Coordinates of C-alpha atoms in Angstrom, one line a residue:
Chain A
X1 CA -27.1 1.7 -29.4
X2 CA -27.2 -0.9 -26.6
X3 CA -24.3 0.9 -24.9
X4 CA -26.2 4.2 -25.1
X5 CA -29.3 2.7 -23.6
X6 CA -27.2 1.2 -20.7
X7 CA -25.6 4.5 -20.0
X8 CA -28.9 6.3 -20.2
X9 CA -30.4 3.7 -17.7
X10 CA -27.4 4.2 -15.4
X11 CA -27.8 8.0 -15.5
X12 CA -31.6 7.7 -14.8
X13 CA -30.8 5.3 -11.9
X14 CA -28.3 7.8 -10.4
X15 CA -30.9 10.6 -10.6
X16 CA -33.6 8.5 -9.1
X17 CA -31.3 7.4 -6.3
X18 CA -30.9 11.1 -5.4
X19 CA -34.6 11.9 -5.4
X20 CA -35.3 11.3 -1.7
X21 CA -32.6 13.9 -0.8
X22 CA -34.5 16.5 -2.7
X23 CA -38.1 15.3 -2.4
X24 CA -38.9 15.0 1.3
X25 CA -42.7 14.8 1.3
X26 CA -44.2 11.3 1.8
X27 CA -46.9 11.8 -0.9
X28 CA -44.5 12.4 -3.8
X29 CA -42.3 9.5 -2.5
X30 CA -45.4 7.3 -2.5
X31 CA -46.1 8.1 -6.1
X32 CA -42.5 7.2 -7.0
X33 CA -42.8 3.9 -5.1
X34 CA -46.1 3.0 -6.9
X35 CA -44.4 4.0 -10.2
X36 CA -41.4 1.7 -9.4
X37 CA -43.8 -1.2 -8.6
X38 CA -45.8 -0.7 -11.8
X39 CA -42.6 -0.3 -13.7
X40 CA -41.4 -3.7 -12.4
X41 CA -44.7 -5.3 -13.5
X42 CA -44.6 -3.5 -16.8
X43 CA -41.1 -4.4 -17.7
X44 CA -41.7 -8.1 -16.9
X45 CA -44.9 -8.0 -19.0
X46 CA -42.7 -6.6 -21.7
X47 CA -40.5 -9.7 -21.5
X48 CA -43.4 -12.1 -22.5
X49 CA -45.4 -9.7 -24.6
X50 CA -42.8 -7.5 -26.3
X51 CA -39.6 -9.6 -26.4
X52 CA -41.2 -13.0 -26.8
X53 CA -44.3 -11.9 -28.7
X54 CA -46.5 -14.0 -26.6
X55 CA -50.0 -12.5 -26.2
X56 CA -50.1 -13.0 -22.5
X57 CA -53.1 -11.1 -21.1
X58 CA -53.0 -12.8 -17.7
X59 CA -49.8 -11.1 -16.5
X60 CA -51.6 -9.2 -13.8
X61 CA -52.7 -12.5 -12.3
X62 CA -49.0 -13.1 -11.4
X63 CA -49.0 -9.7 -9.6
X64 CA -52.2 -10.6 -7.8
X65 CA -50.8 -14.0 -6.8
X66 CA -47.8 -12.2 -5.3
X67 CA -50.1 -9.8 -3.5
X68 CA -52.2 -12.6 -1.9
X69 CA -49.2 -14.8 -1.2
X70 CA -47.6 -12.1 0.9
X71 CA -50.9 -11.2 2.5
X72 CA -52.0 -14.8 3.4
X73 CA -48.5 -15.8 4.6
X74 CA -48.2 -12.8 6.9
X75 CA -51.7 -12.9 8.3
X76 CA -52.5 -16.6 8.5
X77 CA -49.0 -18.0 9.2
X78 CA -47.4 -15.0 10.8
X79 CA -44.5 -15.2 8.4
X80 CA -42.1 -12.3 8.3
X81 CA -42.9 -9.9 5.5
X82 CA -39.2 -10.1 4.5
X83 CA -39.8 -13.7 3.6
X84 CA -43.4 -13.4 2.3
X85 CA -42.4 -10.8 -0.3
X86 CA -39.9 -13.1 -2.2
X87 CA -42.3 -16.1 -1.7
X88 CA -44.7 -14.0 -3.8
X89 CA -42.3 -14.5 -6.7
X90 CA -42.1 -18.2 -6.1
X91 CA -45.9 -18.8 -6.1
X92 CA -46.3 -16.5 -9.1
X93 CA -43.6 -18.6 -11.0
X94 CA -45.4 -21.8 -10.1
X95 CA -48.7 -20.4 -11.3
X96 CA -46.9 -19.3 -14.5
X97 CA -45.7 -22.9 -15.0
X98 CA -49.3 -24.1 -14.6
X99 CA -50.7 -21.7 -17.2
X100 CA -47.6 -22.2 -19.5
X101 CA -48.3 -25.9 -20.0
X102 CA -51.5 -25.3 -22.0
X103 CA -50.3 -22.0 -23.6
X104 CA -47.1 -23.6 -24.8
X105 CA -48.7 -25.2 -27.8
X106 CA -51.4 -22.6 -28.6
X107 CA -51.3 -19.9 -31.2
X108 CA -52.6 -16.3 -31.5
X109 CA -56.1 -15.6 -30.2
X110 CA -56.2 -18.8 -28.2
X111 CA -53.2 -17.6 -26.1
X112 CA -55.1 -14.4 -25.4
X113 CA -58.2 -16.3 -24.4
X114 CA -56.5 -18.8 -22.1
X115 CA -54.3 -16.3 -20.3
X116 CA -57.2 -13.8 -19.9
X117 CA -59.4 -16.6 -18.5
X118 CA -56.6 -17.5 -16.1
X119 CA -56.6 -14.0 -14.7
X120 CA -60.4 -14.1 -14.2
X121 CA -60.1 -17.6 -12.6
X122 CA -57.6 -16.2 -10.1
X123 CA -60.0 -13.4 -9.2
X124 CA -62.9 -15.8 -8.7
X125 CA -60.8 -18.0 -6.5
X126 CA -59.9 -15.0 -4.3
X127 CA -63.5 -13.9 -4.1
X128 CA -64.9 -17.4 -3.4
X129 CA -62.3 -18.3 -0.7
X130 CA -63.3 -15.5 1.7
X131 CA -62.0 -17.3 4.9
X132 CA -58.5 -17.2 3.6
X133 CA -58.5 -14.2 1.2
X134 CA -61.0 -11.9 2.9
X135 CA -63.3 -12.2 -0.2
X136 CA -64.4 -8.9 -1.8
X137 CA -63.2 -6.9 1.2
X138 CA -59.7 -8.3 0.9
X139 CA -57.1 -8.5 3.7
X140 CA -56.1 -5.4 5.7
X141 CA -53.7 -4.3 8.3
X142 CA -50.9 -6.5 6.9
X143 CA -47.6 -6.2 8.9
X144 CA -45.2 -3.6 7.7
X145 CA -41.4 -3.9 7.2
X146 CA -39.1 -3.6 10.2
X147 CA -35.3 -3.9 10.4
X148 CA -34.4 -4.3 14.0
X149 CA -35.7 -1.2 15.7
X150 CA -36.1 0.7 12.4
X151 CA -39.7 1.0 11.3
X152 CA -40.4 1.5 7.6
X153 CA -43.7 3.4 8.3
X154 CA -42.1 6.2 10.3
X155 CA -39.4 7.4 7.9
X156 CA -41.5 9.3 5.4
X157 CA -41.3 6.3 3.0
X158 CA -37.5 6.7 2.7
X159 CA -36.8 3.0 3.2
X160 CA -39.7 1.8 1.0
X161 CA -38.5 4.1 -1.7
X162 CA -35.1 2.5 -1.9
X163 CA -36.5 -1.1 -1.7
X164 CA -38.9 -0.3 -4.6
X165 CA -36.1 1.3 -6.6
X166 CA -33.8 -1.6 -5.9
X167 CA -36.5 -4.1 -7.0
X168 CA -37.0 -2.2 -10.2
X169 CA -33.2 -1.9 -10.8
X170 CA -32.5 -5.6 -10.2
X171 CA -35.4 -6.6 -12.4
X172 CA -34.4 -4.3 -15.3
X173 CA -30.7 -5.3 -15.1
X174 CA -31.7 -9.0 -15.1
X175 CA -33.9 -8.5 -18.1
X176 CA -31.2 -6.5 -20.0
X177 CA -28.8 -9.3 -19.4
X178 CA -31.4 -11.9 -20.4
X179 CA -32.2 -10.0 -23.6
X180 CA -28.5 -10.2 -24.6
X181 CA -28.2 -13.9 -23.8
X182 CA -28.8 -16.7 -26.3
X183 CA -32.2 -17.2 -24.5
X184 CA -33.2 -13.6 -25.1
X185 CA -32.1 -13.8 -28.7
X186 CA -34.1 -17.1 -29.2
X187 CA -37.2 -15.3 -27.9
X188 CA -36.8 -12.5 -30.4
X189 CA -36.2 -15.1 -33.1
X190 CA -39.4 -17.0 -32.2
X191 CA -41.3 -13.8 -32.1
X192 CA -40.2 -12.7 -35.5
X193 CA -40.1 -16.0 -37.4
X194 CA -41.3 -19.1 -35.4
X195 CA -40.8 -21.5 -38.3
X196 CA -37.2 -20.4 -39.0
X197 CA -36.4 -20.4 -35.3
X198 CA -37.8 -23.9 -34.9
X199 CA -35.7 -25.0 -37.9
X200 CA -32.6 -23.8 -36.0
X201 CA -33.3 -26.1 -33.0
X202 CA -35.3 -23.7 -30.8
X203 CA -38.3 -25.3 -29.0
X204 CA -41.3 -23.1 -29.1
X205 CA -43.0 -24.9 -26.1
X206 CA -39.9 -24.9 -23.9
X207 CA -39.1 -21.2 -24.5
X208 CA -42.7 -20.2 -23.8
X209 CA -42.7 -22.1 -20.5
X210 CA -39.4 -20.5 -19.5
X211 CA -40.4 -17.0 -20.5
X212 CA -43.7 -17.1 -18.7
X213 CA -42.0 -18.4 -15.5
X214 CA -39.2 -15.8 -15.8
X215 CA -41.7 -12.9 -16.3
X216 CA -43.7 -14.0 -13.2
X217 CA -40.8 -14.0 -10.7
X218 CA -40.2 -10.3 -10.3
X219 CA -43.9 -9.6 -11.0
X220 CA -44.8 -11.8 -8.0
X221 CA -42.2 -10.2 -5.8
X222 CA -43.5 -6.8 -6.8
X223 CA -47.0 -8.0 -5.9
X224 CA -45.7 -9.1 -2.5
X225 CA -44.0 -5.8 -1.9
X226 CA -47.1 -3.9 -3.0
X227 CA -49.3 -5.7 -0.4
X228 CA -46.8 -5.2 2.4
X229 CA -46.2 -1.6 1.4
X230 CA -49.9 -0.7 1.2
X231 CA -50.7 -3.2 4.0
X232 CA -53.8 -4.3 2.0
X233 CA -54.6 -7.1 -0.4
X234 CA -57.6 -6.3 -2.5
X235 CA -59.1 -8.3 -5.5
X236 CA -59.0 -5.1 -7.5
X237 CA -55.4 -6.1 -8.4
X238 CA -57.0 -8.6 -10.8
X239 CA -59.3 -6.0 -12.3
X240 CA -59.3 -4.2 -15.7
X241 CA -58.2 -0.8 -14.6
X242 CA -54.8 -1.8 -13.2
X243 CA -54.2 -4.2 -16.2
X244 CA -55.1 -1.5 -18.7
X245 CA -52.9 1.0 -17.0
X246 CA -49.9 -1.3 -17.0
X247 CA -50.5 -2.5 -20.5
X248 CA -50.5 1.1 -21.6
X249 CA -47.1 1.5 -20.0
X250 CA -45.8 -1.4 -22.0
X251 CA -47.3 -0.2 -25.3
X252 CA -46.6 3.6 -24.9
X253 CA -43.1 3.0 -23.6
X254 CA -42.3 0.6 -26.4
X255 CA -43.0 -3.2 -26.4
X256 CA -39.8 -5.2 -26.5
X257 CA -37.6 -2.2 -25.5
X258 CA -37.3 -3.0 -21.8
X259 CA -36.4 0.5 -20.8
X260 CA -39.4 2.1 -22.5
X261 CA -42.1 0.6 -20.1
X262 CA -40.0 1.8 -17.1
X263 CA -40.0 5.4 -18.2
X264 CA -43.7 5.1 -19.3
X265 CA -44.5 3.8 -15.8
X266 CA -42.9 6.8 -14.2
X267 CA -44.6 9.2 -16.6
X268 CA -48.1 7.6 -16.5
X269 CA -48.2 7.1 -12.8
X270 CA -47.4 10.8 -12.2
X271 CA -49.7 11.9 -15.0
X272 CA -52.7 9.8 -13.8
X273 CA -52.1 11.0 -10.3
X274 CA -52.0 14.6 -11.4
X275 CA -55.2 14.2 -13.5
X276 CA -56.9 12.8 -10.4
X277 CA -56.6 16.2 -8.9
X278 CA -58.2 18.0 -11.8
X279 CA -61.9 18.5 -11.6
X280 CA -63.7 16.6 -14.4
X281 CA -60.7 14.4 -15.1
X282 CA -60.9 12.1 -12.0
X283 CA -62.8 9.4 -13.9
X284 CA -61.7 10.4 -17.4
X285 CA -58.0 10.1 -16.8
X286 CA -57.9 6.5 -18.0
X287 CA -59.6 7.6 -21.2
X288 CA -56.8 10.2 -21.6
X289 CA -54.2 7.3 -21.2
X290 CA -56.1 5.2 -23.8
X291 CA -56.1 8.1 -26.3
X292 CA -52.4 8.7 -25.6
X293 CA -51.7 5.0 -26.2
X294 CA -53.6 5.1 -29.6
X295 CA -51.7 8.3 -30.6
X296 CA -48.3 6.9 -29.7
X297 CA -48.9 3.6 -31.5
X298 CA -50.2 5.5 -34.5
X299 CA -47.1 7.8 -34.7
X300 CA -44.5 5.3 -33.5
X301 CA -45.5 1.6 -33.3
X302 CA -42.2 0.9 -31.5
X303 CA -43.3 3.2 -28.6
X304 CA -42.2 6.5 -27.2
X305 CA -38.7 5.3 -26.6
X306 CA -38.3 4.9 -30.3
X307 CA -39.3 8.6 -30.8
X308 CA -36.7 9.7 -28.3
X309 CA -34.1 7.4 -29.9
X310 CA -34.7 8.9 -33.3
X311 CA -34.5 12.4 -31.8
X312 CA -31.2 11.8 -30.2
X313 CA -29.6 9.7 -32.9
X314 CA -27.5 11.9 -35.2
X315 CA -28.7 11.7 -38.8
X316 CA -26.0 10.6 -41.4
X317 CA -24.8 13.5 -43.5
X318 CA -26.2 13.3 -47.1
Chain B
X1 CA -22.1 -49.0 -52.1
X2 CA -24.6 -46.1 -51.6
X3 CA -25.6 -45.5 -48.0
X4 CA -29.1 -44.2 -47.5
X5 CA -29.4 -41.1 -45.3
X6 CA -33.0 -40.2 -45.9
X7 CA -35.6 -42.7 -46.8
X8 CA -39.3 -41.9 -47.6
X9 CA -41.8 -44.7 -47.8
X10 CA -45.4 -43.9 -49.0
X11 CA -45.3 -40.4 -47.6
X12 CA -48.7 -38.7 -47.9
X13 CA -50.0 -35.3 -46.9
X14 CA -53.7 -34.4 -47.1
X15 CA -55.5 -31.2 -46.3
X16 CA -59.2 -32.1 -45.9
X17 CA -60.1 -33.6 -49.3
X18 CA -57.0 -32.4 -51.0
X19 CA -54.0 -34.7 -51.3
X20 CA -50.9 -32.5 -51.7
X21 CA -48.3 -35.3 -51.5
X22 CA -49.4 -38.7 -52.6
X23 CA -47.6 -41.9 -51.6
X24 CA -44.1 -40.6 -52.3
X25 CA -41.2 -43.0 -51.9
X26 CA -37.5 -42.3 -52.6
X27 CA -34.1 -42.5 -51.0
X28 CA -31.3 -39.9 -50.7
X29 CA -27.8 -41.4 -50.3
X30 CA -25.1 -40.0 -48.1
X31 CA -22.8 -37.5 -49.8
X32 CA -24.9 -36.9 -52.9
X33 CA -26.8 -33.9 -54.2
X34 CA -30.4 -35.0 -54.8
X35 CA -32.7 -32.6 -56.7
X36 CA -36.5 -32.4 -56.6
X37 CA -38.2 -30.7 -59.5
X38 CA -41.8 -30.2 -60.6
X39 CA -44.2 -27.6 -61.8
X40 CA -45.9 -25.1 -59.5
X41 CA -48.2 -26.8 -57.0
X42 CA -46.7 -30.2 -57.5
X43 CA -46.1 -30.6 -53.8
X44 CA -42.3 -30.0 -53.6
X45 CA -42.4 -27.6 -50.6
X46 CA -45.1 -29.6 -48.9
X47 CA -42.8 -32.6 -49.2
X48 CA -40.0 -30.6 -47.5
X49 CA -42.4 -29.5 -44.8
X50 CA -43.4 -33.2 -44.2
X51 CA -39.7 -34.3 -43.8
X52 CA -38.8 -31.5 -41.4
X53 CA -42.1 -31.2 -39.6
X54 CA -42.2 -27.4 -40.1
X55 CA -44.9 -26.4 -40.0
X56 CA -46.5 -29.8 -40.3
X57 CA -45.6 -33.5 -40.5
X58 CA -47.0 -36.1 -42.9
X59 CA -50.5 -37.6 -42.7
X60 CA -49.2 -41.0 -43.5
X61 CA -46.1 -43.0 -44.5
X62 CA -42.7 -43.3 -43.0
X63 CA -39.6 -41.1 -43.0
X64 CA -36.2 -42.4 -41.8
X65 CA -33.1 -40.3 -41.2
X66 CA -30.0 -42.4 -40.7
X67 CA -32.2 -45.4 -40.2
X68 CA -34.3 -43.8 -37.4
X69 CA -37.9 -42.8 -37.9
X70 CA -38.3 -39.0 -37.6
X71 CA -42.0 -38.5 -38.6
X72 CA -43.8 -37.5 -35.5
X73 CA -40.8 -36.2 -33.5
X74 CA -40.7 -32.4 -32.7
X75 CA -39.2 -30.4 -35.5
X76 CA -36.5 -28.7 -33.4
X77 CA -35.2 -32.2 -32.5
X78 CA -35.1 -33.1 -36.2
X79 CA -32.7 -30.1 -36.7
X80 CA -30.6 -31.2 -33.7
X81 CA -30.4 -34.7 -35.1
X82 CA -28.6 -33.3 -38.2
X83 CA -31.2 -32.5 -40.7
X84 CA -31.2 -28.8 -41.6
X85 CA -33.4 -26.8 -43.9
X86 CA -33.7 -23.4 -45.5
X87 CA -36.9 -21.7 -46.7
X88 CA -38.1 -20.5 -50.0
X89 CA -39.0 -17.0 -48.8
X90 CA -36.3 -14.8 -47.3
X91 CA -36.5 -15.9 -43.7
X92 CA -34.7 -13.6 -41.3
X93 CA -34.6 -12.5 -37.7
X94 CA -34.7 -8.7 -38.4
X95 CA -33.6 -7.8 -34.9
X96 CA -30.5 -9.9 -34.9
X97 CA -27.2 -9.4 -36.7
X98 CA -25.7 -12.0 -39.1
X99 CA -23.3 -13.3 -36.5
X100 CA -26.1 -13.6 -33.9
X101 CA -28.4 -15.4 -36.4
X102 CA -25.7 -18.0 -37.1
X103 CA -24.7 -18.4 -33.5
X104 CA -28.3 -19.1 -32.6
X105 CA -28.2 -22.2 -34.8
X106 CA -25.0 -23.3 -33.3
X107 CA -26.2 -22.8 -29.7
X108 CA -29.6 -24.5 -30.0
X109 CA -28.7 -26.9 -32.8
X110 CA -25.4 -28.3 -31.5
X111 CA -25.3 -27.0 -27.9
X112 CA -22.2 -24.9 -28.6
X113 CA -21.1 -21.9 -26.5
X114 CA -18.4 -19.4 -25.9
X115 CA -15.3 -19.4 -28.1
X116 CA -16.3 -22.8 -29.8
X117 CA -19.6 -21.2 -30.9
X118 CA -17.8 -18.1 -32.1
X119 CA -15.4 -20.1 -34.2
X120 CA -18.1 -22.4 -35.6
X121 CA -20.1 -19.3 -36.6
X122 CA -17.2 -17.7 -38.4
X123 CA -16.4 -21.0 -40.2
X124 CA -20.0 -21.3 -41.4
X125 CA -20.0 -17.7 -42.6
X126 CA -16.6 -18.3 -44.3
X127 CA -17.9 -21.4 -46.0
X128 CA -20.8 -19.6 -47.6
X129 CA -18.5 -16.6 -48.6
X130 CA -20.3 -14.1 -46.3
X131 CA -18.3 -10.9 -46.3
X132 CA -16.5 -10.0 -43.0
X133 CA -17.7 -6.4 -43.2
X134 CA -21.4 -7.4 -43.1
X135 CA -21.3 -9.8 -40.3
X136 CA -22.5 -7.3 -37.6
X137 CA -25.2 -5.8 -39.8
X138 CA -28.8 -6.3 -39.0
X139 CA -30.2 -9.1 -41.2
X140 CA -33.0 -6.8 -42.3
X141 CA -30.4 -4.6 -44.1
X142 CA -28.9 -7.5 -46.1
X143 CA -29.3 -8.1 -49.8
X144 CA -31.5 -11.0 -51.1
X145 CA -28.3 -13.0 -51.8
X146 CA -26.9 -12.0 -48.4
X147 CA -30.0 -13.4 -46.7
X148 CA -29.7 -16.6 -48.7
X149 CA -26.1 -17.0 -47.7
X150 CA -26.9 -16.3 -44.1
X151 CA -29.8 -18.8 -44.0
X152 CA -27.4 -21.5 -45.4
X153 CA -24.7 -20.5 -42.9
X154 CA -27.1 -20.7 -40.0
X155 CA -28.2 -24.2 -41.2
X156 CA -24.5 -25.4 -41.5
X157 CA -23.2 -24.1 -38.2
X158 CA -24.4 -27.1 -36.3
X159 CA -22.6 -29.4 -38.8
X160 CA -25.7 -31.2 -40.2
X161 CA -25.5 -34.4 -42.1
X162 CA -28.0 -33.2 -44.7
X163 CA -28.9 -29.7 -45.9
X164 CA -32.4 -29.3 -47.5
X165 CA -32.7 -26.2 -49.7
X166 CA -36.1 -24.9 -50.7
X167 CA -35.8 -23.0 -53.9
X168 CA -32.6 -21.2 -53.0
X169 CA -32.2 -19.4 -56.3
X170 CA -35.6 -17.6 -56.2
X171 CA -35.2 -13.8 -56.5
X172 CA -31.5 -14.1 -57.4
X173 CA -29.7 -12.6 -60.5
X174 CA -27.7 -14.7 -62.9
X175 CA -24.3 -13.9 -61.4
X176 CA -25.8 -14.7 -58.0
X177 CA -27.1 -18.0 -59.2
X178 CA -23.7 -18.8 -60.5
X179 CA -22.2 -17.9 -57.1
X180 CA -24.8 -20.1 -55.4
X181 CA -23.9 -23.0 -57.7
X182 CA -20.3 -22.7 -56.5
X183 CA -21.4 -22.4 -52.9
X184 CA -23.5 -25.5 -53.0
X185 CA -20.7 -27.5 -54.6
X186 CA -18.3 -26.3 -51.9
X187 CA -20.8 -27.3 -49.2
X188 CA -21.3 -30.7 -50.7
X189 CA -17.5 -31.2 -51.0
X190 CA -17.3 -30.5 -47.3
X191 CA -19.2 -33.7 -46.7
X192 CA -22.8 -32.4 -46.4
X193 CA -25.5 -34.3 -48.3
X194 CA -27.8 -31.9 -50.2
X195 CA -31.5 -32.3 -51.0
X196 CA -32.6 -29.4 -53.2
X197 CA -35.9 -28.2 -54.6
X198 CA -35.5 -25.7 -57.4
X199 CA -37.4 -24.0 -60.2
X200 CA -34.3 -22.8 -61.9
X201 CA -33.6 -25.9 -63.9
X202 CA -30.1 -24.8 -65.0
X203 CA -28.9 -24.7 -61.3
X204 CA -30.7 -28.0 -60.5
X205 CA -29.2 -29.8 -63.5
X206 CA -25.8 -28.4 -62.7
X207 CA -25.6 -29.4 -59.0
X208 CA -27.8 -32.6 -58.9
X209 CA -26.4 -36.1 -59.3
X210 CA -29.9 -37.6 -59.2
X211 CA -33.2 -35.9 -59.9
X212 CA -36.8 -36.7 -58.9
X213 CA -39.8 -35.0 -60.6
X214 CA -43.1 -34.6 -58.8
X215 CA -46.4 -33.9 -60.5
X216 CA -49.7 -33.3 -58.7
X217 CA -48.2 -34.7 -55.5
X218 CA -46.9 -38.0 -56.9
X219 CA -43.5 -39.1 -58.2
X220 CA -43.4 -38.9 -62.0
X221 CA -39.9 -40.2 -62.5
X222 CA -36.5 -40.4 -60.9
X223 CA -33.0 -40.9 -62.3
X224 CA -30.0 -39.2 -63.8
X225 CA -30.8 -35.5 -64.5
X226 CA -30.1 -35.5 -68.2
X227 CA -32.3 -38.6 -68.7
X228 CA -35.1 -37.3 -66.5
X229 CA -35.4 -34.0 -68.4
X230 CA -35.8 -35.9 -71.7
X231 CA -38.6 -38.0 -70.3
X232 CA -41.8 -37.2 -72.3
X233 CA -43.9 -37.3 -69.1
X234 CA -41.7 -34.6 -67.6
X235 CA -41.9 -32.4 -70.7
X236 CA -45.7 -32.8 -70.7
X237 CA -46.0 -31.9 -67.0
X238 CA -44.0 -28.7 -67.5
X239 CA -45.1 -27.6 -71.0
X240 CA -48.3 -29.5 -71.7
X241 CA -49.2 -32.4 -74.0
X242 CA -48.6 -30.4 -77.3
X243 CA -44.9 -30.0 -76.4
X244 CA -44.4 -33.7 -75.5

């Protein structure tokens, strides 16, 4: 099963790598880039929420921290965007360490409350520190990526497409390796039976701190890239609509499956974009996503990837 | 000369106004099989929880393992120190195979890795008689006895000094209880001290060298199993005053 999933992921990567050769218009490439960024955030949220069973509802704060790290470093300190993007991952991981310390020993609803409050706190900091963050207006005209004389804003999003795809690929590959490691297995053990896992020498607090930091790294880098790509840092990244959309990617795709949220990110980004062009559905599209999430969870609690897995798994002969 | 491995002095556990374990004192010696009996609600499992810290430690008293106080230290460190336990209910990691479950105990309990971990896992599974053909099965698909074997193997892989078993015979058939009896003897012969709570008196009397009976959270009596079960206070606790 694991081998099938890896082969499926490689086939999907091969097809996605060929897309720019077929799809030449910037708009469609832009939707792919956004889907890859959301996919990176979703799959890393899946690490803490799905694989570790930690009800972390502050994951988008790591994304927002990545966004503002890249924006502030490039505008206030004139740092190269190439450096500012990975530094988004560093600051997000440090923020994760900060929130992980109180969360490490909490249970259930208290984890939800603390992580949710952390996200709101981050938004309030951004709004209140207008001199640095631009306040409610955010920061605009961020520097774009250049490579020598090559400008990434004059190639019909060709370069950005491959950077976003590369980020998603590295992130997914890292998580697949992590899920198969003793650390990944310890997370699943803690999720399914914390007492038994503790009785086998696994520290709940230590694994929680590590998983939150690990899930923040690529999320923060994705945030940094998002800011540089759109050339904007806006407090909306801490808002409910982005968080709900990405959470729906995790749950519709299949929490704990790693690949499920990636495909859900692709499907939902294109679906919501398509619905935005349909009269009457512009505002109601997130309602449609919410209904889809309820339906999928009702039919297959393990997510859409489980439905596909069942469809393509040969039934044993009776 | 008996060498104490676990020593409890005045261990108490209260939940609000309820005292579940009351001033319990006893010693388990290295290499022996020590049984703990008692009617339902007598505090046996709570006592186990207090010793291992999972999910809670004692409210008062002192617990020493190999002479070192362990009450108050994190439960995962108690396992790493060499005190391993199983659970009354079928504990499992449904997502992991039998091999992966055992390896987890070896990796986090004893810091093993690579080939050494693989070998230690196979040895632990061999010791409990776990079939080769089922070792890559998901634990959710195992039989009740298979899950019990696996729980014991995952407890043994880190080479603990003491194995604490919480009602290992619950849910088992008679032939399986007989197989469990042999398994526990085998484990004990390999040098592991056993502390066992059990409702199935036949198994407890068969494997235990000393027996302690708890009633309403307090120690009722302690001694050789055949003497303890003839104690009138024990008969009364189990069957009522008319029987005594």
